[in-house]
C-alpha cells in the first residue's frame, strides 16, 4: 500500500496549463460549480479605468470602483454577480482622463478625472467558465493613447487561447481594442475612486534598528504590449515616473496610501546601501522590511 | 461514476498581475451537489454509505450530536451545514478522524451532512463506510483558542537554509546570519497579523502558556520529496529547459509525516514544520523568488507557516488562491487570505496521485473557527 503524505510540494516554476496541453477546451455557455473570481487591473500610465460586468443574459451590470494607474480590484463572482463562475460575461471598460495631469498622482488631492469617458468599449458574450474555468479571470487595461482602449483578458491562461480564436482578439497581442466611446457607454460616469490600501514598510539595519530620513518613492506598473523582444519600441512594460515620495520616520517606518495593486517601491540615500533598493510588490502590504547598511 | 467523468473538466489556477502560475486539477462533476446524499436517521442505527455524503436533516443550534463513521478506507469525517450562499453546497463546520465516534455541538440551525473522506489510494468502488448518528445530552467542551508556539532551529537561514550551495559566497552566508534575528521577529509578527482575528494565538519561543499548545518549527533542512509524496500529477514538469531545477522538495508538513490534517482540531498539541532549506536557490539557473529580499523571505516563510497551522487546526487544501492552496509558489507573491474555498483532495489513481476538487464541500475558515471553538 502506498503511503500518502500531505506535504507542501515544491512546484517550482510551474508552467501554464496551456503549454502542457492538459486542458480540454469545450466551448459552452453554462455556468460552472466552481467558485472563481475576477481581477480588474489598470496598467495604464495615466488614465483611470472602471469595469462593468454582468453574466450574459442578466439585466444589470455591476461596476468596479474607479481604478487609478497600478490598481487592481479583486472580487468573487459569487459576491459580484451571484454566480460562482459565469458561463459567459458581458464587459464594459470606461477610461477617464486626469484633470491635473501635471501633478504626480500621489500628490493630486482628489485625483479628479473628466466627467465623461475618453474611451469606452463594450464586449458582449465573452467566453468564460462555459469554456474554461480559471480561478481568477484577469482583465487588464493596458496603456494606450488617449481615446483608445487596449484590454488583455486571461493572460497566461487557457482562456487566452480560446479568446485568440475570436475575431476581436485576432491580433499580435491577443487583445480587445476600442476607439472612442461605444454608444452603450454614452451616459457612463466615473465611479468613486478605489479605496486606499496601505503599503507599510521599515528601513532597518540588520540588528533591527530603524533608519530615519531615508527617501522612499513609489511607481505604478504599466504595460503597453506583450514582450516582443523588439528594442525599437521598448518598453513593453515597466514602471511609471514616481507618483509619491516620502521619507522614513525616526523608527525607519514609511507608508503609502494607494489602492491595492502593482507597484515598485524604491529607497534611496547617499550614505546607505540597501538590500535591495528596489522592490516590486503587490499591495496591500502589512510590512515591507528593507535592510540597509552604511556605504563602505 | 466513470473515470471519463472524473476527467471531464480540468481546473486551472491563475494568479499574479502579470506572469501566471497555474495548476490543473480535475473536478468531480458528480460531486458538485449535496442532493446525492443518503439520508440517515438520528437513532444511532448504522447505514451503509457507498460514496461520500450522508444527510442528517435539519438540526437546531445547541444540539449535541455523536457521529460514528467507519470503513476500511475511511480516514476522516467532516460535518457540513448547508450553505446560506449557494444551494446544494455544504460548509465544513467540524470534523474528526474516521473509525472512532466523535461528539459535536451544532452551532447554527440548518440541514447538516456527513462527508466521509477516504484514503487517497481507495478506488471509487471501495469507497464505502457505515455511518451512524445520534443526539446526545452531554455537550462536548470546546476550547476558546488554539495556542501555537513558533520555534526557530539554530541557523535556520544558513544550515543550509537559504544559502545557495552553488553560487553562495561567505558574504552571502554572513548576510543571512546577520538578518536571522530580524527574519525571526518578522515571521512571528506576520503570523500574528495573519491570525489576528481568529481563535489562533501565536506565541514566540520566549512566551509561556498554561494551555496545551501546538508547535510550528522552522527547520534549516532541505527535504527532497520521495515518489509517493502527494504531487499534482496533472502538472507539467517545471521547466523542460532547466532539468537541473526540477527537484521536488517539501516546503512543510504536519508531523509526524503522513498526518496531513487534524480535522476538527481534535489534537491541541500537534506539531508542524517548515523546511526553510527547500526554498533555497541553486546557482544562476535555479534562482528562487523566495530569497530576493527580506520582504520575500518573510512573506514566503510566514505564509507557508500559516498554511501548516491551517492543517494543524483542520483546514484542507482549497483550489482557490488562498493560504490553503497547495502551491507554495503562491506564497512568494502577495499577502494571501484565509478565505472561502472548495476543498481539494488528493487521491491515487492508477499509480498516479491526482487532486480532485469537491465543489459541494466549502471550507470557510471564519465559519469553521466559529463552529469548532467556544466563544467564551
Ligand atoms: Zn498543505
mmCIF file with all atom_site columns, C-alpha atoms and ligand atoms in Angstrom, chain A residues 6-8, chain B residues 307-308 311 317, ligand 1:
data_model
loop_
_atom_site.group_PDB
_atom_site.id
_atom_site.type_symbol
_atom_site.label_atom_id
_atom_site.label_alt_id
_atom_site.label_comp_id
_atom_site.label_asym_id
_atom_site.label_entity_id
_atom_site.label_seq_id
_atom_site.pdbx_PDB_ins_code
_atom_site.Cartn_x
_atom_site.Cartn_y
_atom_site.Cartn_z
_atom_site.occupancy
_atom_site.B_iso_or_equiv
_atom_site.pdbx_formal_charge
_atom_site.auth_seq_id
_atom_site.auth_comp_id
_atom_site.auth_asym_id
_atom_site.auth_atom_id
_atom_site.pdbx_PDB_model_num
ATOM   1 C  CA  . UNK A 1 6   ? 0.106  15.654 2.750 1.00 0.00 ? 6   UNK A CA  1
ATOM   2 C  CA  . UNK A 1 7   ? 3.131  17.769 2.288 1.00 0.00 ? 7   UNK A CA  1
ATOM   3 C  CA  . UNK A 1 8   ? 3.537  21.051 0.597 1.00 0.00 ? 8   UNK A CA  1
ATOM   4 C  CA  . UNK B 2 307 ? -0.592 27.128 5.748 1.00 0.00 ? 307 UNK B CA  1
ATOM   5 C  CA  . UNK B 2 308 ? 0.786  24.426 8.064 1.00 0.00 ? 308 UNK B CA  1
ATOM   6 C  CA  . UNK B 2 311 ? -3.664 22.000 8.651 1.00 0.00 ? 311 UNK B CA  1
ATOM   7 C  CA  . UNK B 2 317 ? -6.325 22.452 0.721 1.00 0.00 ? 317 UNK B CA  1
HETATM 8 ZN ZN1 . LIG C 3 .   ? -0.782 21.685 2.682 1.00 0.00 ? 1   LIG C ZN1 1
#
